[in-house]
Amino acid sequence: MVINIIGNSERIESLNPYFKAVFDYIKTHDLAGMPVGRVDIAGEDAFIKIEDAWGRSVEEAVYERHDKYIDIQMPLLVSESYGWKAKSRLGEASASYNEEGDYTFYKDKVEGVFTLSPGEFVIFFPEDAHAPCIGEGVIRKMVAKVKQL
């Protein structure tokens, strides 16, 4: 997992060949003003989704994890909190891996919560379980999906 501000993205852009294109797009577009939906950066290898998600309590939050994609997540208008847990410390999955959606949900109680403000981002790699959308009301956010190479 990586947490940082958009202005420091150059430091991590070498971690994946698609990171630079994603961060270049983020820096040159008003994501908060965009409609909900998907923006292709490099087809299925890298794309951005603008979402309006309902906030939930820590008790309602659920860990998820992806095998094929790295998530770059960033709140756009209000703060968003996230739970985090290492894959190696996860307990039982609540259902089998969904290959089409590239996710597995887990039964573990959410802990290790941190909060990001607009302009800050988090990168979740396949070894990072995360519980997003912890907060109140509607959370406008950006989720970039980047193919794990």
Short mmCIF file of C-alpha atoms in Angstrom, two decimals:
data_model
loop_
_atom_site.label_atom_id
_atom_site.label_comp_id
_atom_site.label_asym_id
_atom_site.label_seq_id
_atom_site.Cartn_x
_atom_site.Cartn_y
_atom_site.Cartn_z
CA MET A 1 0.00 0.00 0.00
CA VAL A 2 1.15 3.52 -0.79
CA ILE A 3 -0.39 6.73 0.56
CA ASN A 4 0.67 10.11 -0.76
CA ILE A 5 -0.49 13.38 -2.36
CA ILE A 6 -1.01 13.87 -6.08
CA GLY A 7 1.93 16.29 -6.23
CA ASN A 8 4.30 13.46 -5.24
CA SER A 9 3.06 10.87 -7.73
CA GLU A 10 6.31 10.99 -9.74
CA ARG A 11 8.02 9.12 -6.89
CA ILE A 12 5.93 5.99 -7.50
CA GLU A 13 5.15 6.17 -11.23
CA SER A 14 7.95 3.71 -12.02
CA LEU A 15 6.23 0.94 -10.02
CA ASN A 16 3.91 0.10 -12.93
CA PRO A 17 4.13 1.16 -16.60
CA TYR A 18 0.53 2.50 -16.52
CA PHE A 19 0.85 4.63 -13.37
CA LYS A 20 2.27 7.68 -15.18
CA ALA A 21 -0.59 7.79 -17.71
CA VAL A 22 -3.16 7.50 -14.91
CA PHE A 23 -1.56 10.24 -12.80
CA ASP A 24 -1.11 12.49 -15.85
CA TYR A 25 -4.85 12.19 -16.50
CA ILE A 26 -5.72 12.87 -12.87
CA LYS A 27 -3.53 15.99 -12.82
CA THR A 28 -4.99 17.45 -16.04
CA HIS A 29 -8.72 16.87 -15.55
CA ASP A 30 -11.37 18.09 -13.10
CA LEU A 31 -12.40 14.67 -11.81
CA ALA A 32 -14.79 16.09 -9.21
CA GLY A 33 -16.80 17.79 -11.98
CA MET A 34 -16.95 14.75 -14.26
CA PRO A 35 -20.07 12.59 -14.53
CA VAL A 36 -20.13 9.19 -12.88
CA GLY A 37 -18.70 6.60 -15.23
CA ARG A 38 -15.60 5.10 -16.77
CA VAL A 39 -12.72 6.76 -18.61
CA ASP A 40 -10.35 4.53 -20.56
CA ILE A 41 -6.67 5.35 -20.21
CA ALA A 42 -5.24 2.18 -21.81
CA GLY A 43 -8.28 -0.01 -22.46
CA GLU A 44 -8.58 -2.89 -20.00
CA ASP A 45 -5.02 -2.31 -18.77
CA ALA A 46 -5.77 1.03 -17.11
CA PHE A 47 -9.01 2.91 -16.62
CA ILE A 48 -10.61 5.34 -14.19
CA LYS A 49 -14.05 5.15 -12.65
CA ILE A 50 -15.78 8.18 -11.14
CA GLU A 51 -18.19 6.98 -8.45
CA ASP A 52 -20.72 8.40 -6.01
CA ALA A 53 -20.67 5.86 -3.17
CA TRP A 54 -22.76 5.87 -0.02
CA GLY A 55 -20.65 6.16 3.09
CA ARG A 56 -20.83 3.41 5.66
CA SER A 57 -19.71 2.85 9.22
CA VAL A 58 -16.61 0.85 10.12
CA GLU A 59 -18.95 -1.89 11.37
CA GLU A 60 -20.70 -2.05 7.98
CA ALA A 61 -17.50 -1.94 5.92
CA VAL A 62 -16.19 -5.10 4.25
CA TYR A 63 -12.68 -6.02 3.18
CA GLU A 64 -12.18 -6.69 -0.51
CA ARG A 65 -9.13 -7.71 -2.48
CA HIS A 66 -8.26 -7.96 -6.17
CA ASP A 67 -6.00 -10.41 -8.02
CA LYS A 68 -5.70 -8.82 -11.48
CA TYR A 69 -5.84 -5.09 -10.79
CA ILE A 70 -4.14 -2.54 -8.58
CA ASP A 71 -6.52 0.11 -7.21
CA ILE A 72 -5.59 3.77 -6.99
CA GLN A 73 -8.31 5.44 -4.94
CA MET A 74 -8.82 9.11 -4.18
CA PRO A 75 -11.69 11.03 -2.57
CA LEU A 76 -12.70 14.02 -4.68
CA LEU A 77 -14.96 16.27 -2.57
CA VAL A 78 -15.01 15.02 1.03
CA SER A 79 -12.74 12.85 3.14
CA GLU A 80 -13.02 9.07 2.91
CA SER A 81 -11.79 6.47 5.37
CA TYR A 82 -10.51 3.01 4.50
CA GLY A 83 -9.70 -0.14 6.40
CA TRP A 84 -6.54 -2.04 5.49
CA LYS A 85 -5.25 -5.55 6.19
CA ALA A 86 -2.44 -7.58 4.65
CA LYS A 87 -3.56 -10.53 2.52
CA SER A 88 -1.39 -12.85 4.64
CA ARG A 89 -3.45 -11.93 7.73
CA LEU A 90 -6.90 -12.35 6.24
CA GLY A 91 -9.29 -14.95 7.53
CA GLU A 92 -12.08 -16.66 5.64
CA ALA A 93 -13.54 -15.27 2.42
CA SER A 94 -17.28 -14.63 2.51
CA ALA A 95 -17.60 -16.04 -1.02
CA SER A 96 -15.38 -17.47 -3.74
CA TYR A 97 -13.27 -15.18 -5.93
CA ASN A 98 -15.37 -13.43 -8.59
CA GLU A 99 -13.19 -13.61 -11.70
CA GLU A 100 -15.34 -11.33 -13.85
CA GLY A 101 -15.40 -8.57 -11.21
CA ASP A 102 -11.88 -9.38 -9.92
CA TYR A 103 -12.76 -9.36 -6.23
CA THR A 104 -12.95 -11.45 -3.13
CA PHE A 105 -14.79 -10.26 -0.02
CA TYR A 106 -13.74 -11.33 3.48
CA LYS A 107 -15.46 -11.91 6.83
CA ASP A 108 -12.76 -10.20 8.93
CA LYS A 109 -13.76 -7.32 11.18
CA VAL A 110 -12.46 -4.06 9.69
CA GLU A 111 -9.58 -2.46 11.56
CA GLY A 112 -6.51 -0.40 10.70
CA VAL A 113 -8.65 2.53 9.50
CA PHE A 114 -7.10 5.68 8.01
CA THR A 115 -8.60 8.77 6.38
CA LEU A 116 -7.71 10.59 3.15
CA SER A 117 -8.72 14.10 2.09
CA PRO A 118 -9.17 15.30 -1.50
CA GLY A 119 -5.76 15.56 -3.17
CA GLU A 120 -4.46 12.48 -1.36
CA PHE A 121 -4.46 8.99 -2.86
CA VAL A 122 -3.91 5.41 -1.81
CA ILE A 123 -2.66 2.54 -3.94
CA PHE A 124 -3.86 -0.94 -3.00
CA PHE A 125 -1.87 -3.81 -4.52
CA PRO A 126 -3.22 -7.38 -4.75
CA GLU A 127 -1.64 -8.16 -1.36
CA ASP A 128 -3.69 -5.33 0.25
CA ALA A 129 -7.21 -6.01 1.45
CA HIS A 130 -9.11 -2.77 1.76
CA ALA A 131 -12.48 -1.61 3.07
CA PRO A 132 -13.38 1.59 1.20
CA CYS A 133 -16.22 4.09 1.50
CA ILE A 134 -16.12 4.57 5.26
CA GLY A 135 -17.72 7.93 5.93
CA GLU A 136 -21.04 9.75 5.90
CA GLY A 137 -23.34 10.71 3.07
CA VAL A 138 -22.32 10.49 -0.57
CA ILE A 139 -18.60 10.11 -1.21
CA ARG A 140 -17.53 11.21 -4.69
CA LYS A 141 -14.36 9.34 -5.50
CA MET A 142 -12.03 8.18 -8.22
CA VAL A 143 -10.95 4.57 -8.53
CA ALA A 144 -8.30 3.79 -11.11
CA LYS A 145 -7.88 0.15 -12.07
CA VAL A 146 -4.38 -0.71 -13.26
CA LYS A 147 -3.47 -4.16 -14.53
CA GLN A 148 -1.09 -6.00 -12.22
CA LEU A 149 1.89 -7.03 -14.34
#
